[in-house]
Structures are given as structure tokens and as C-alpha cells.
XYZ file of C-alpha atoms in Angstrom:
258
model
C -19.585 7.773 -47.768
C -17.484 9.882 -50.142
C -20.250 12.371 -50.755
C -19.611 15.841 -49.312
C -22.586 15.473 -46.977
C -21.270 12.326 -45.333
C -17.700 13.572 -45.286
C -18.991 16.576 -43.349
C -20.847 14.271 -40.925
C -17.637 12.234 -40.553
C -15.656 15.354 -39.662
C -18.279 16.269 -37.063
C -18.260 12.763 -35.560
C -14.446 12.735 -35.461
C -14.497 16.065 -33.633
C -16.953 14.659 -31.098
C -14.863 11.481 -30.755
C -11.733 13.584 -30.252
C -13.456 15.516 -27.469
C -14.526 12.271 -25.816
C -10.971 10.867 -26.150
C -9.561 14.026 -24.544
C -11.982 13.634 -21.640
C -10.932 9.999 -21.291
C -7.277 10.981 -21.228
C -8.041 13.593 -18.556
C -9.847 11.031 -16.425
C -6.930 8.603 -16.796
C -4.464 11.306 -15.762
C -6.658 12.067 -12.741
C -6.633 8.373 -11.790
C -2.845 8.269 -11.830
C -2.404 11.649 -10.162
C -4.809 10.904 -7.309
C -3.195 7.504 -6.791
C 0.389 8.708 -6.537
C 2.111 8.174 -3.205
C 4.241 11.057 -2.026
C 7.657 9.610 -1.124
C 8.107 9.633 2.637
C 11.264 10.521 4.503
C 11.501 7.223 6.372
C 15.226 6.846 5.650
C 16.193 10.121 7.288
C 16.970 9.442 10.958
C 14.773 11.550 13.242
C 14.667 11.783 17.045
C 11.974 9.600 18.576
C 10.488 12.641 20.323
C 9.772 14.206 16.922
C 7.915 11.140 15.689
C 5.939 9.638 18.567
C 4.740 10.378 22.080
C 4.098 7.717 24.758
C 0.585 6.295 24.757
C -0.226 7.702 21.296
C -0.799 5.446 18.300
C 1.776 5.723 15.554
C 0.612 7.442 12.387
C 0.635 5.492 9.141
C 3.036 7.993 7.589
C 5.519 7.369 10.432
C 5.389 3.575 10.255
C 8.852 2.374 9.250
C 10.514 5.689 10.115
C 14.178 5.454 11.061
C 14.689 7.071 14.457
C 17.307 7.648 17.117
C 16.671 7.350 20.842
C 18.718 7.577 24.029
C 18.069 5.675 27.237
C 19.137 2.864 29.542
C 18.372 -0.849 29.407
C 16.140 -2.245 32.124
C 17.647 -5.449 33.625
C 15.427 -8.515 33.661
C 13.116 -7.371 30.867
C 14.747 -9.202 27.966
C 12.200 -11.546 26.388
C 12.094 -13.947 23.431
C 9.443 -13.483 20.751
C 8.848 -16.320 18.320
C 7.463 -16.644 14.804
C 9.930 -14.052 13.429
C 10.909 -14.280 9.762
C 14.314 -12.915 8.778
C 15.103 -12.960 5.052
C 12.641 -15.806 4.578
C 13.882 -17.911 7.532
C 11.651 -18.498 10.551
C 13.212 -17.846 13.935
C 13.153 -15.764 17.108
C 13.765 -12.221 18.296
C 15.300 -11.179 21.561
C 13.619 -8.004 22.780
C 14.531 -5.558 25.504
C 13.006 -2.717 27.487
C 14.675 0.661 27.010
C 13.909 3.349 29.593
C 14.141 6.467 27.439
C 15.855 9.614 28.675
C 12.548 11.444 29.044
C 11.667 12.767 32.499
C 9.017 10.056 32.844
C 11.442 7.340 31.587
C 8.788 6.114 29.160
C 9.457 2.549 28.054
C 10.272 1.518 24.500
C 10.242 -2.074 23.286
C 13.354 -2.859 21.247
C 14.120 -5.911 19.103
C 17.868 -6.418 19.560
C 18.547 -9.372 17.278
C 17.371 -12.556 15.543
C 18.299 -16.213 15.557
C 16.747 -19.301 14.048
C 17.553 -21.356 17.167
C 15.259 -21.050 20.188
C 17.984 -22.276 22.540
C 20.331 -19.546 21.312
C 17.608 -16.922 21.800
C 16.923 -18.125 25.347
C 20.622 -18.216 26.155
C 21.198 -14.642 24.910
C 18.118 -13.348 26.731
C 19.208 -15.030 29.977
C 22.715 -13.604 29.617
C 21.385 -10.097 29.039
C 18.995 -10.377 31.971
C 21.857 -11.487 34.199
C 24.255 -8.815 32.983
C 22.390 -6.070 31.107
C 24.493 -3.368 29.449
C 24.784 -0.478 31.876
C 24.922 3.238 31.250
C 23.240 5.428 28.704
C 23.036 4.056 25.173
C 22.016 5.683 21.912
C 20.167 3.464 19.458
C 19.221 3.857 15.837
C 16.746 1.718 13.981
C 13.333 1.473 12.386
C 10.136 2.258 14.272
C 7.313 -0.194 13.596
C 3.659 -0.311 14.652
C 2.718 -2.998 17.197
C 1.275 -6.284 16.094
C -2.215 -7.266 17.146
C -2.823 -10.158 19.521
C -3.188 -13.597 18.002
C -4.571 -16.855 19.294
C -1.634 -18.946 20.550
C -0.926 -22.332 19.053
C -2.454 -25.296 20.814
C 0.968 -26.648 21.825
C 2.367 -23.250 22.902
C 3.384 -22.644 26.487
C 1.432 -19.965 28.370
C 4.594 -17.847 28.623
C 5.413 -17.963 24.907
C 5.226 -14.741 22.916
C 4.580 -15.032 19.194
C 3.926 -11.428 18.197
C 5.350 -7.999 18.905
C 2.483 -6.762 21.007
C 3.709 -3.898 23.194
C 0.835 -4.573 25.588
C 1.916 -8.215 25.984
C 5.529 -7.187 26.590
C 4.438 -4.567 29.111
C 2.631 -7.232 31.121
C 5.914 -9.129 31.397
C 8.155 -6.181 32.252
C 9.156 -5.662 35.868
C 7.973 -2.563 37.710
C 5.633 -1.638 34.870
C 2.773 -0.390 37.055
C 1.956 3.157 35.972
C 4.752 3.129 33.396
C 4.138 5.153 30.260
C 5.158 3.306 27.112
C 5.494 3.958 23.424
C 2.905 2.039 21.422
C 5.419 1.240 18.653
C 8.604 -0.823 18.880
C 12.112 -0.287 17.553
C 14.122 -2.703 15.440
C 17.731 -1.967 16.420
C 20.298 -1.594 13.649
C 22.935 -3.402 15.742
C 22.433 -6.946 16.939
C 23.352 -8.078 20.426
C 26.261 -10.505 20.782
C 25.280 -13.998 19.671
C 22.433 -12.783 17.449
C 22.046 -11.733 13.816
C 20.930 -8.303 12.671
C 17.209 -8.144 11.984
C 16.342 -7.433 8.355
C 14.189 -4.301 8.385
C 13.808 -2.862 4.871
C 12.140 0.427 4.101
C 8.358 0.226 3.784
C 7.134 -0.269 0.242
C 5.391 2.647 -1.416
C 3.017 1.320 -4.047
C 0.874 3.505 -6.266
C -2.806 2.720 -5.924
C -4.870 3.825 -8.888
C -8.267 5.434 -8.604
C -10.409 2.800 -10.314
C -13.475 5.051 -10.473
C -11.586 7.503 -12.696
C -10.310 4.619 -14.816
C -13.894 3.438 -15.275
C -14.914 6.928 -16.381
C -11.962 7.027 -18.799
C -13.110 3.730 -20.332
C -16.615 5.149 -20.705
C -15.304 8.135 -22.681
C -13.398 5.791 -24.995
C -16.624 3.849 -25.612
C -18.438 7.099 -26.376
C -15.680 8.108 -28.824
C -15.943 4.785 -30.635
C -19.724 5.093 -30.708
C -19.486 8.523 -32.393
C -17.535 6.980 -35.300
C -19.853 3.969 -35.398
C -22.855 6.317 -35.519
C -21.470 7.967 -38.671
C -20.945 4.554 -40.272
C -24.435 3.388 -39.300
C -26.140 6.545 -40.602
C -24.202 6.424 -43.883
C -24.963 2.738 -44.363
C -28.667 3.237 -43.607
C -28.812 6.053 -46.163
C -27.048 3.871 -48.756
C -29.389 0.914 -48.100
C -32.406 3.228 -48.340
C -31.208 4.550 -51.721
C -30.657 0.986 -52.960
C -34.176 0.027 -51.914
C -35.638 3.099 -53.605
C -33.655 2.339 -56.783
C -34.836 -1.270 -56.795
C -38.445 -0.176 -56.256
C -38.138 2.297 -59.110
C -36.675 -0.365 -61.436
C -39.408 -2.793 -60.454
C -42.118 -0.251 -61.173
C -40.504 0.627 -64.497
C -40.411 -3.017 -65.561
C -44.122 -3.560 -64.964
C -46.266 -3.287 -68.138
C -48.602 -0.376 -68.290
C -52.306 -1.129 -68.615
């Protein structure tokens, strides 16, 4: 292995291995770069009109966006939604119907507070339905996509709501025939009297790696290792061949001549 010939082969194999390692590093960088999530501006409060239109599905990039909206509360449309977890505690939301200040008064579902006690939730909802806040209000909060329908529990009452389905809320709102609604709902920053503020953290932004590029990077590392192994294998084969030839020559030399 210390002969000039094999040192030259080693240098060549190391150069090839270095090229393969560089390609592997490039593939790994591509995996990270393509998997990076561009930070969204969800924490900057934007007007609802700039984020979503009635009847249009919310975009993934806008899910969790903090927004501001102006409108009036619709009396009689406060409802209780169950199966709501707040900081790890199961409870209930009280939701309301906000008629936005658009010309068509498009409806927006708003979660106005949380409680772990169903009786408290019912009492607050009944009080708001009997004496809804009047006048124009301006709300700020986080806009969330609607939840899909779920099969109700076997012991649930037909009127119980256990998910924030805008369609289900719309069916319970008064005078909703022909009403345009926003497909997302708002979690209000301020809780109604008697309720706790709903915990609504910013959406997580995880980096998802491109596993195909990582697989390619691993392949290049294997190729680099194989280049060095190939030098070792060739050098060892040459050494073993020389040993065999030397042994054959010694054996022939030790045989008596006729």
C-alpha cells in the first residue's frame, strides 16, 4: 500500500470519494432548503376583508391569522359547543353570530369564551340571548378553519354541538335563509362575562425535510465509502497475488531437478 502506484490509486480514490461527499452534502442542503417553512405573518392583525371572503374556503397560509372585524351581534344565536379543550382541560365554548359590517351583513361565527362547566355555559348563552350586546362592536382574535362533522356520541342529545362546524351553526341561527357566511370562525381575544378567555396560540411552523433528497445524500456517502474500500480491496488483492506467486516460486525452487 506504500508503493507509489498504490499511493497514486489512493489519491485518485480519495478525490472520487471527496466528489461523492460533496454531492451528498449538496443533496442534504437541498433537503433542508426545500423543507424550510417561510414564517407567516399570523401575528400581525389584518382586516377580515383582506383575509377571507364569505363562502370561500380559508387558505392554509391564512389558518390561524389574527384578524379584526366590525359588526353587530345577532340576538338569539348564542350557542354552546362542547368537547372544547382549553389548556388541557375539557369544557365548553359559548359561540355567537356576528353580522359583519359588509353590505350583505355576512355572518361570522365567533367563540366568545370557555368554561369547564356546562351549566355555566348554558347560563351565559341564555343571558346573552336574552340581552345581547347592542351596537357596533370591533373584535380581534384568531381566524380558524371549520371543523368537520363528527358522529355524535350515543348519549348525546340531538341538539348538542360538539364541533365548530360553521354549517351546523348556520342551521341553528335564526333568519339564516339566504345568508352569506364566512367558512372560518373567530376565536375572540376577550371573553364574555362569566367565561374564561379561550387559549388560541399561534399555529406551529414545523420544518418538514425532503426525505428523497436525504436518501440521495445517504447514497452518495455510501459511494464515497465504496471508493476508499475499492482502493483497499485492489491493493489487498495485488498483495495476496504477489504472496501466492512468491510461494509458488519458492515451492518450485525447492523441488529437486531431475
